[in-house]
mmCIF file of C-alpha atoms in Angstrom:
data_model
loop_
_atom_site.group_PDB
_atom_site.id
_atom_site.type_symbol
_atom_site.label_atom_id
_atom_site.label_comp_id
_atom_site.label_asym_id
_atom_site.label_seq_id
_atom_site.Cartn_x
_atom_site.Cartn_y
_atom_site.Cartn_z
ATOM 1 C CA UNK A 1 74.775 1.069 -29.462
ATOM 2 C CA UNK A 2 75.184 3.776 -31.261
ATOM 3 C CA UNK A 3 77.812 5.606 -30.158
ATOM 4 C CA UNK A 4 80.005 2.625 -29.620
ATOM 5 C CA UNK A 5 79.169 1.605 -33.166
ATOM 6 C CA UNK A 6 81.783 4.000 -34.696
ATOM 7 C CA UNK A 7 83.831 4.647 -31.734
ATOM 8 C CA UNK A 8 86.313 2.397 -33.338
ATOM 9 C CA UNK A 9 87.182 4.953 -35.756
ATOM 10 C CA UNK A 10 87.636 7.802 -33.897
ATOM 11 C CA UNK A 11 91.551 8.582 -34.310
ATOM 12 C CA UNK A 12 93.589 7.256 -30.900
ATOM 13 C CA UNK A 13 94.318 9.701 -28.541
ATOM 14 C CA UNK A 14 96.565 9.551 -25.102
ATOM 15 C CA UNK A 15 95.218 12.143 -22.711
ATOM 16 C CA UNK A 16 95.072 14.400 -26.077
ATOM 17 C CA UNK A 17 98.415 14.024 -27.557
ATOM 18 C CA UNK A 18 97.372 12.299 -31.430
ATOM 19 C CA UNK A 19 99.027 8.980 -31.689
ATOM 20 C CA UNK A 20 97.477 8.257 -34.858
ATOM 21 C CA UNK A 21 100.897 8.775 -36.273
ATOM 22 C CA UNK A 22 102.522 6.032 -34.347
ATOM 23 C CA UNK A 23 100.037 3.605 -35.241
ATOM 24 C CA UNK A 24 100.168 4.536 -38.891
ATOM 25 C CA UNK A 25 104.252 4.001 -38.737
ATOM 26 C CA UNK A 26 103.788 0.545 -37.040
ATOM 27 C CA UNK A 27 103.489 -1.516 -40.387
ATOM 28 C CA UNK A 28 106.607 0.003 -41.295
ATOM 29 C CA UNK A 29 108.036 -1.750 -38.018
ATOM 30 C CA UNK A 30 106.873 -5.305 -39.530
ATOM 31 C CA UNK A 31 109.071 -5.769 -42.575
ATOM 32 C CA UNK A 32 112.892 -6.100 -41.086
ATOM 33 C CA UNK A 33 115.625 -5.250 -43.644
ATOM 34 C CA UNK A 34 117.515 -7.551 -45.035
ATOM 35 C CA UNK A 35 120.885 -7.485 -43.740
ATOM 36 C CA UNK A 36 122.647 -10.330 -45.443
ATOM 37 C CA UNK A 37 123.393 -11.723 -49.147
ATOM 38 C CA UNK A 38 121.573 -14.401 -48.141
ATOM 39 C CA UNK A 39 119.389 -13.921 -44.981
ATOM 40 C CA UNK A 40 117.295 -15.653 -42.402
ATOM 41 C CA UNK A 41 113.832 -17.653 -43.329
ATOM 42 C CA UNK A 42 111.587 -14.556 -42.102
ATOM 43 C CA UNK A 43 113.523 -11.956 -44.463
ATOM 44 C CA UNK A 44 113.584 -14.383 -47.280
ATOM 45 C CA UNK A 45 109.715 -14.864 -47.711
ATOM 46 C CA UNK A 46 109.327 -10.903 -47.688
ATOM 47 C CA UNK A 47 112.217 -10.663 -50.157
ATOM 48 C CA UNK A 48 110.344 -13.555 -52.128
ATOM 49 C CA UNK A 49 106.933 -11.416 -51.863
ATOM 50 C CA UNK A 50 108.431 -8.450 -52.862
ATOM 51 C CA UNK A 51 109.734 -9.667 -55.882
ATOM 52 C CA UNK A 52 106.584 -11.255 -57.696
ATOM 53 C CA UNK A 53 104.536 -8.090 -56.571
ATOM 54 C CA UNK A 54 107.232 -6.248 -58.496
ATOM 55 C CA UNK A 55 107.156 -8.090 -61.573
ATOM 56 C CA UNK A 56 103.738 -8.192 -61.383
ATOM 57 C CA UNK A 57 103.203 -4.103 -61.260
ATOM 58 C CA UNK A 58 105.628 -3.146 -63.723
ATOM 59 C CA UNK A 59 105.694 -5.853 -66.396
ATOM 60 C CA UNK A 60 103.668 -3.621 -68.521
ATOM 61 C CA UNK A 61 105.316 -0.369 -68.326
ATOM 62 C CA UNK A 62 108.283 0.904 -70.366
ATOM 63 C CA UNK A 63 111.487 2.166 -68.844
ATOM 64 C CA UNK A 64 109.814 5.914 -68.179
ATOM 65 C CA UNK A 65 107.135 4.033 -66.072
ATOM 66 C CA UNK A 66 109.050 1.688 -64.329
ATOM 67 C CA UNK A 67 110.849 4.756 -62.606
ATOM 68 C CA UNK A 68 108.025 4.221 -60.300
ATOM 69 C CA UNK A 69 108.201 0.669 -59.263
ATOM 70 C CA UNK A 70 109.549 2.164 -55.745
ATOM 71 C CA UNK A 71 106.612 4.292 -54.680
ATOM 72 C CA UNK A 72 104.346 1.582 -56.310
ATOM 73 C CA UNK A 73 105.334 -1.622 -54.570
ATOM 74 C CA UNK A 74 105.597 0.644 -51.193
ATOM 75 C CA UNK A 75 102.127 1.880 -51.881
ATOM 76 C CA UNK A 76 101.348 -1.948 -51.986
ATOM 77 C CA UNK A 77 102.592 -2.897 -49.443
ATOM 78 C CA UNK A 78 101.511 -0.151 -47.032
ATOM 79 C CA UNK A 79 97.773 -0.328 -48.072
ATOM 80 C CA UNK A 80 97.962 -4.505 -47.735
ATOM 81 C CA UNK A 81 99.534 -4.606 -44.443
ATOM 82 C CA UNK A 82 96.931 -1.628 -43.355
ATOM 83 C CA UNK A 83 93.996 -3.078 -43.767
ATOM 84 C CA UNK A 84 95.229 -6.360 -42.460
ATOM 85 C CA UNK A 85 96.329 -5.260 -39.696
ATOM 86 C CA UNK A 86 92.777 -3.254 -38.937
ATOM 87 C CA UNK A 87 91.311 -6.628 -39.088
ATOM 88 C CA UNK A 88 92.538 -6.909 -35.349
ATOM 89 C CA UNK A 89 90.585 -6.907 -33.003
ATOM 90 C CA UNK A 90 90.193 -3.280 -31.270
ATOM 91 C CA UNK A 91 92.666 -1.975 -33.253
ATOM 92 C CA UNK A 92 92.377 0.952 -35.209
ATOM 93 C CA UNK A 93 93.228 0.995 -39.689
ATOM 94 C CA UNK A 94 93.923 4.543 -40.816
ATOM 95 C CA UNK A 95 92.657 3.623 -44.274
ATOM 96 C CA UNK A 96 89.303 4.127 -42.967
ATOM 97 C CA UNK A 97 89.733 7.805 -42.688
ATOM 98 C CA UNK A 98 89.465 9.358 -45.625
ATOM 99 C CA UNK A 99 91.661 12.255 -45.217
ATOM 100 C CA UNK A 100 94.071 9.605 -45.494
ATOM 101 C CA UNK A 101 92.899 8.233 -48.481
ATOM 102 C CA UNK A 102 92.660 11.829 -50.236
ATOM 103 C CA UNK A 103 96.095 12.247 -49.110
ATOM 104 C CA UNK A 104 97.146 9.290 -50.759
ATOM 105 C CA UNK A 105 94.886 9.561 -54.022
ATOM 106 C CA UNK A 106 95.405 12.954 -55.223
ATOM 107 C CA UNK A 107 98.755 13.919 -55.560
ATOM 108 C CA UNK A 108 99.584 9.936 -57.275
ATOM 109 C CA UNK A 109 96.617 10.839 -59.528
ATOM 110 C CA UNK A 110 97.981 14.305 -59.937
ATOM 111 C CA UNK A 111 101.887 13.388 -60.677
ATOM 112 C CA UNK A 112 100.408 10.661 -63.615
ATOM 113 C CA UNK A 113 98.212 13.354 -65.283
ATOM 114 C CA UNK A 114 101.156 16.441 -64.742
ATOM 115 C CA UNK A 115 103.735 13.690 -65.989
ATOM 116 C CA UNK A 116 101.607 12.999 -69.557
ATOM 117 C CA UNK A 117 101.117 16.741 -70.011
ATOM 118 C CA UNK A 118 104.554 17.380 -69.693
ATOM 119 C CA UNK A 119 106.066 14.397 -71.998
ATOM 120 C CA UNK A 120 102.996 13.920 -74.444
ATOM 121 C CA UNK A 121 101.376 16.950 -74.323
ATOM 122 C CA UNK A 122 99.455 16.153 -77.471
ATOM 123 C CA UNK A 123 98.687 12.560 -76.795
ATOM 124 C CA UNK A 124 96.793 13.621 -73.212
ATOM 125 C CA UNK A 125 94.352 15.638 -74.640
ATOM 126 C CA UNK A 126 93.812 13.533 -77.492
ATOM 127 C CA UNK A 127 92.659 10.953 -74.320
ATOM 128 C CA UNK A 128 90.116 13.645 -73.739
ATOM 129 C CA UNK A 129 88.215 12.437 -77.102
ATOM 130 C CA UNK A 130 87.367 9.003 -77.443
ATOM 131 C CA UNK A 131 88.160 7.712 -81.598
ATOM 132 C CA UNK A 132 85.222 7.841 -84.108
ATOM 133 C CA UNK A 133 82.732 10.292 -82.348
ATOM 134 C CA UNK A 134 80.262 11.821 -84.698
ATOM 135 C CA UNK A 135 80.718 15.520 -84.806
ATOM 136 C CA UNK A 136 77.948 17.110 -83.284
ATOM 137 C CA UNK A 137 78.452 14.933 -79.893
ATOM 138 C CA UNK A 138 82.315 16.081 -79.749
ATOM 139 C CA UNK A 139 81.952 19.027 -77.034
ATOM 140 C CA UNK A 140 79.435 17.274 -74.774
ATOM 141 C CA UNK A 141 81.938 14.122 -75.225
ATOM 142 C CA UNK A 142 85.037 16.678 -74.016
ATOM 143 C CA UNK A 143 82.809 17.819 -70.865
ATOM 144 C CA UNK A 144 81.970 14.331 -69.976
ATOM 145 C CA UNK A 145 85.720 13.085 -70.305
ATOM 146 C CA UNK A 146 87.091 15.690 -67.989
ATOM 147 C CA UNK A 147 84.863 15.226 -65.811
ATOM 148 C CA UNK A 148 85.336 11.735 -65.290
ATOM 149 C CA UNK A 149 89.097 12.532 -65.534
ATOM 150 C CA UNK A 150 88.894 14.552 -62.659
ATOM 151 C CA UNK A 151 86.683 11.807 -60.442
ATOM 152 C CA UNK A 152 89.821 9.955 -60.803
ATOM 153 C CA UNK A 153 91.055 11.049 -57.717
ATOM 154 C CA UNK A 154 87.928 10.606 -55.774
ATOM 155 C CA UNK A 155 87.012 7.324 -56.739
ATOM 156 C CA UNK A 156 90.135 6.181 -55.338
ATOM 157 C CA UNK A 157 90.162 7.746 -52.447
ATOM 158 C CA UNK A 158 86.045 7.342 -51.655
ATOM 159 C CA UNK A 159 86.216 3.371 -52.812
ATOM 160 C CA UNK A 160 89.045 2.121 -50.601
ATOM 161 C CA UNK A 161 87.364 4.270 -47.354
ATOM 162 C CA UNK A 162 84.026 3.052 -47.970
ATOM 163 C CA UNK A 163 85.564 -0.646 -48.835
ATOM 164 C CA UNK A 164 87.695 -1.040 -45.236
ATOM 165 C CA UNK A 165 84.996 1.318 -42.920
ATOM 166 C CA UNK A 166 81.793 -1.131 -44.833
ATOM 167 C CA UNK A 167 83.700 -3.934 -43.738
ATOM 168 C CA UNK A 168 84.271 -3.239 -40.661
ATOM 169 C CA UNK A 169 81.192 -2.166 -39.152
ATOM 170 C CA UNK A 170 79.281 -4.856 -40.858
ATOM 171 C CA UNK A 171 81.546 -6.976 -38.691
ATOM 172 C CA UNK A 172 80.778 -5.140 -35.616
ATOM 173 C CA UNK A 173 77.247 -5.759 -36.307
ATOM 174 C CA UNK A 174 77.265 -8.742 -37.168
ATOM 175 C CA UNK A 175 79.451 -9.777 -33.937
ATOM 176 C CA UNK A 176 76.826 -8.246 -31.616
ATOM 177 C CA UNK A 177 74.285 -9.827 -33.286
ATOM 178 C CA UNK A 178 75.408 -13.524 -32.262
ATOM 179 C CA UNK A 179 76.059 -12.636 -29.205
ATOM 180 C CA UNK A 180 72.873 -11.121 -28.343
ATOM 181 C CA UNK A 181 71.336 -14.130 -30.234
ATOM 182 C CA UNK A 182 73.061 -16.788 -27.883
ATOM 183 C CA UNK A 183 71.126 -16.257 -25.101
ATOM 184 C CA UNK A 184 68.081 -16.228 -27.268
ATOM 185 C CA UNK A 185 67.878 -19.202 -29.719
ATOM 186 C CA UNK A 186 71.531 -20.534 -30.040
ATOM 187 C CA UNK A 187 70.594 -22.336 -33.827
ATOM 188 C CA UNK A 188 69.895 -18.817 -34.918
ATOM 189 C CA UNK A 189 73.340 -17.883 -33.268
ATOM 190 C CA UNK A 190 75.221 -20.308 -34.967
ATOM 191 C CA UNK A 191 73.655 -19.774 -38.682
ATOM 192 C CA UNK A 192 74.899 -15.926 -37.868
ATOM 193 C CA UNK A 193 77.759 -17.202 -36.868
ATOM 194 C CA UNK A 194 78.924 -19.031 -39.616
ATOM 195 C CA UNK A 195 77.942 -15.667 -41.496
ATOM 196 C CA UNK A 196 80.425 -14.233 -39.712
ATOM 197 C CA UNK A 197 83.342 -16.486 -40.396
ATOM 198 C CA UNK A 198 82.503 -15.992 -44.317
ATOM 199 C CA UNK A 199 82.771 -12.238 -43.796
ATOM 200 C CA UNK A 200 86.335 -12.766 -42.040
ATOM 201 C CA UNK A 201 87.439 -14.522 -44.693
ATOM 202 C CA UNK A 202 86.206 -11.822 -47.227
ATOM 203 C CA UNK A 203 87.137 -9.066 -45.334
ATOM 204 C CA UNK A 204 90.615 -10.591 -45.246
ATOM 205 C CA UNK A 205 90.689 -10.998 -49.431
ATOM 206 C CA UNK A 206 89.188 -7.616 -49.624
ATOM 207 C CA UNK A 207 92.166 -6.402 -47.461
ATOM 208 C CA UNK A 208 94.652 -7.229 -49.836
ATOM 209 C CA UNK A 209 92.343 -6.455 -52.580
ATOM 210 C CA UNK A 210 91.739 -3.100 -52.112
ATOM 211 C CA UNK A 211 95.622 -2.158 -52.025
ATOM 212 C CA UNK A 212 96.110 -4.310 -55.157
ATOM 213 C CA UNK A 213 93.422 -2.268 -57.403
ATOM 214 C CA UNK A 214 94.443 1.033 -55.900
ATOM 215 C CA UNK A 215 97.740 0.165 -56.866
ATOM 216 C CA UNK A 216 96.424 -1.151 -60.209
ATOM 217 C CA UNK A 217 94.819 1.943 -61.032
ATOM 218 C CA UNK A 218 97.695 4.337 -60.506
ATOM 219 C CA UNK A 219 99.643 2.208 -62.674
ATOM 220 C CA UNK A 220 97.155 2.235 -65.218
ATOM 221 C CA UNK A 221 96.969 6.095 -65.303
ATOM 222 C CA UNK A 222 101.061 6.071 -65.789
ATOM 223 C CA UNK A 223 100.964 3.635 -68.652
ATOM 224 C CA UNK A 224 99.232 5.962 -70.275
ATOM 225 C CA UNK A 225 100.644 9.085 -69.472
ATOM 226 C CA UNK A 226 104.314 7.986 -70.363
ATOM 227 C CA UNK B 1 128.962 1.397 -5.994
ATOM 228 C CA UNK B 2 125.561 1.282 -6.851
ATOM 229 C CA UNK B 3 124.913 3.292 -10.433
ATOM 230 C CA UNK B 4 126.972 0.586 -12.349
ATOM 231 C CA UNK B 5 125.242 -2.716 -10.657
ATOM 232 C CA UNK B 6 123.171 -4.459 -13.281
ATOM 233 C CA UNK B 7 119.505 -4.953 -12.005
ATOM 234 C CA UNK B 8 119.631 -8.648 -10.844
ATOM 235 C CA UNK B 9 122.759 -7.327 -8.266
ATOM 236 C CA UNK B 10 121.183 -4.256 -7.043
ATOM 237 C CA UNK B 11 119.482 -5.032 -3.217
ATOM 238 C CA UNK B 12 116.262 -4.725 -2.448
ATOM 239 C CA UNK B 13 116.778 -1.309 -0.321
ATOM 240 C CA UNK B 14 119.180 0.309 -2.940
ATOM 241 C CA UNK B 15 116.279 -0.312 -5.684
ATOM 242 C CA UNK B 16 115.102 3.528 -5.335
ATOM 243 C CA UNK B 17 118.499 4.640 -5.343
ATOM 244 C CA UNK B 18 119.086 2.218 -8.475
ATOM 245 C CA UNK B 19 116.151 4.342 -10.228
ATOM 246 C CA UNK B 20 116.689 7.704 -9.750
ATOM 247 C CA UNK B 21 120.435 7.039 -10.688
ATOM 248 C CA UNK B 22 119.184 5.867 -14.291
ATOM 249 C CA UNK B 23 119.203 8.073 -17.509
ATOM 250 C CA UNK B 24 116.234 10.102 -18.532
ATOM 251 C CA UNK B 25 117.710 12.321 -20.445
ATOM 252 C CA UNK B 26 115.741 11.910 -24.166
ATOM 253 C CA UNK B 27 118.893 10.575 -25.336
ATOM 254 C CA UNK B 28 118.854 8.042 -22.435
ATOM 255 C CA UNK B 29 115.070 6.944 -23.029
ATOM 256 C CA UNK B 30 115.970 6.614 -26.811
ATOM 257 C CA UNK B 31 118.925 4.319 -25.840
ATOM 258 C CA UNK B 32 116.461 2.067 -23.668
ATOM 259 C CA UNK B 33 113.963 1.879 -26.640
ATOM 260 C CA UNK B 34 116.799 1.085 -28.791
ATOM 261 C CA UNK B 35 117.981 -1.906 -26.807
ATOM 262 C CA UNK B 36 114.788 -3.300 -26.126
ATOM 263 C CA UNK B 37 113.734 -3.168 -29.729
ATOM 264 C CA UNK B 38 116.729 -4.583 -30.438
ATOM 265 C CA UNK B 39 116.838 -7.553 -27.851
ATOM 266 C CA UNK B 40 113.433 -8.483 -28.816
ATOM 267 C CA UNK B 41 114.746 -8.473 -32.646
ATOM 268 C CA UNK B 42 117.464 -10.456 -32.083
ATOM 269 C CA UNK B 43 116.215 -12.861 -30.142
ATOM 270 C CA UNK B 44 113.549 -13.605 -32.623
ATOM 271 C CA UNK B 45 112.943 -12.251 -35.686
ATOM 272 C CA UNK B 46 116.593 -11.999 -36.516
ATOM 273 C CA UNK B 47 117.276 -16.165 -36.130
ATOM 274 C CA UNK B 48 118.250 -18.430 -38.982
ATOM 275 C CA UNK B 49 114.719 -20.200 -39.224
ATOM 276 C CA UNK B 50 112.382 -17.460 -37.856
ATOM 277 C CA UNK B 51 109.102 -18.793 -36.953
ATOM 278 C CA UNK B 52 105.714 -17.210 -36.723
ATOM 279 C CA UNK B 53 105.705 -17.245 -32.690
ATOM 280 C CA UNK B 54 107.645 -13.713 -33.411
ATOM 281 C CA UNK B 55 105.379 -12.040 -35.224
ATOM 282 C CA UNK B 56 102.378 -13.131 -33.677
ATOM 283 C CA UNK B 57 103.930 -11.794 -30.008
ATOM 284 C CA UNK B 58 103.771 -8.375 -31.572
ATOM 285 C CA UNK B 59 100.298 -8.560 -33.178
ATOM 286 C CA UNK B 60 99.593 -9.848 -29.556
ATOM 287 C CA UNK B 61 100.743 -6.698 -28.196
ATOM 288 C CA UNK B 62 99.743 -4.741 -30.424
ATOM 289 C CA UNK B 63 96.409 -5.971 -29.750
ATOM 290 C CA UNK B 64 96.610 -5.804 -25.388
ATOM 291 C CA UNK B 65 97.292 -1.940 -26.553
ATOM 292 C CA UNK B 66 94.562 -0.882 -28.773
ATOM 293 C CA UNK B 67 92.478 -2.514 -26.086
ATOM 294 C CA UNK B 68 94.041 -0.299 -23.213
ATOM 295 C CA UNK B 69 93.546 2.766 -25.709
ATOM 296 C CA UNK B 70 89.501 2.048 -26.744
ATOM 297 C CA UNK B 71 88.973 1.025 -22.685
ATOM 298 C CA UNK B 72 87.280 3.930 -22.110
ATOM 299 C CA UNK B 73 84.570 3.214 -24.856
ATOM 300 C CA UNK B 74 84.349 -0.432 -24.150
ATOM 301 C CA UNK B 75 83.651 0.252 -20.612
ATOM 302 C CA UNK B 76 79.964 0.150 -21.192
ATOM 303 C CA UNK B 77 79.890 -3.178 -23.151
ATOM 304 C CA UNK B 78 80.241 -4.887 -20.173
ATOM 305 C CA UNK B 79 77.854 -7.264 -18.762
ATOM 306 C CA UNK B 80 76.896 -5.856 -15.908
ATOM 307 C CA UNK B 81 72.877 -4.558 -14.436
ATOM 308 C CA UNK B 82 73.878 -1.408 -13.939
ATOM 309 C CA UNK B 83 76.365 0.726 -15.721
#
């Protein structure tokens, strides 16, 4: 049981040739463009969802910030239909790699810190050094800022792997548990049962979750770096 | 002659004929993608009151392939004495 545990996260292979890109391009495929002023009923509710995600994200920025509302609401969007889409079953969610997730975390986290040195140099190292700190403690304070300035990054990336791949294998286990249990005591079956249909539903809220406070986050380090 | 014949008027003997005649150059095979994407699109995503049947035939798929793809794992899951 084992192995077959976390076979499902092995990246997809034909004969060797890597399709992991294909499947990571396949949300794309979901969300038709809209073609029309005013378009059919399937276009119109993604139009509709698009909008109050964007006013949601970038109500609180100022005109500098909202220069990224584009690679915000895509990031959105990509994460949320990701992990909903690895809640399948036997299909495979590339946010539980976390090369992925590094991929995604670091150079977002990177372009919000390079953008605040570059604008308000002064202001982002000022962040460095919380108001009101009694002298003596200021240089351990500066260590103990950067570092947790540079776990930024991580945090992001570690938190949404750890989030989807928990998820899903407690899933898994929980699955094979009830079915083993069946043929055992069937009242014990059905209590882990309904456990299981409360973990759908949370995985399916955590899902969308996780993209929204990823999202959240990297919109929190622009506000205030611009 | 046989190379422009649709597929419903083709005979039954000419069918090999019919095959090897078709287009497999990459531009060809990008051209049959591109219709078949696009008759599935049209036919029911791109309608004036789209329903969720459309979607969900694609999940559907989607699903019938991961399966095909993780077969080899799942091949020992199965309920049988010996393995």
């Amino acid at each position: 049981m084992n192995e077959n545990l976390f076979a499902s996260f092995i990246t997809p292979t034909i004969m060797g040739l890597p399709i992991v890109m294909l499947i990571t391009m396949l949300p794309s495929m979901l969300f038709p463009t809209p073609s029309h002023f005013i378009n059919n009923r399937l276009i119109s509710l993604q139009q509709r969802f698009t909008q109050l995600i964007l006013k949601q994200l970038m109500a609180a920025h100022n005109t500098k910030g909202r220069t990224w509302s584009l690679m915000l609401t895509s990031l959105i969007l990509f994460i949320g239909s990701t992990n909903l889409l690895g809640l399948l079953p036997y299909s495979f969610t590339p946010t539980t790699q976390l090369s992925m997730n590094l991929g995604m975390a670091i150079p977002l986290w990177a372009a919000t810190v390079i953008t605040g040195f570059r604008h308000k140099t002064k202001s982002s190292f000022a962040h460095f050094l919380p108001q009101g700190t009694p002298t003596p403690l200021i240089p351990m304070l500066v260590i103990i800022e950067t570092i947790s300035l540079f776990i930024q990054p991580m945090a992001l990336a570690v938190r949404l792997t750890a989030n989807i791949t928990a998820g899903h294998l407690l899933m898994h286990l929980i699955g094979s548990a009830t079915l083993i249990l069946t043929s055992i005591s069937p009242a014990a079956a059905s209590i882990t049962f309904i456990i299981l249909v409360s973990l759908t539903t949370l995985e399916l809220a955590v899902a969308l979750i996780q993209a929204y406070v990823f999202t959240l986050l990297i919109s929190l380090y622009l506000h205030e770096n611009t | 002659p046989v190379k422009e014949k649709k597929l419903m008027d083709v005979k039954l003997g000419e069918l090999p004929s019919w095959i090897l005649m078709r287009d497999f150059t990459p531009k060809g095979i990008a051209g049959a993608f591109q219709r078949g994407y696009y008759r599935y699109y049209n036919k029911y995503i791109n309608v004036k009151k789209g329903s969720v049947a459309g979607v969900t035939m694609v999940l559907a798929a989607y699903v019938l392939f991961s399966y095909c793809l993780s077969y080899k794992e799942l091949k020992h899951e199965r309920l049988r004495k010996y393995h």
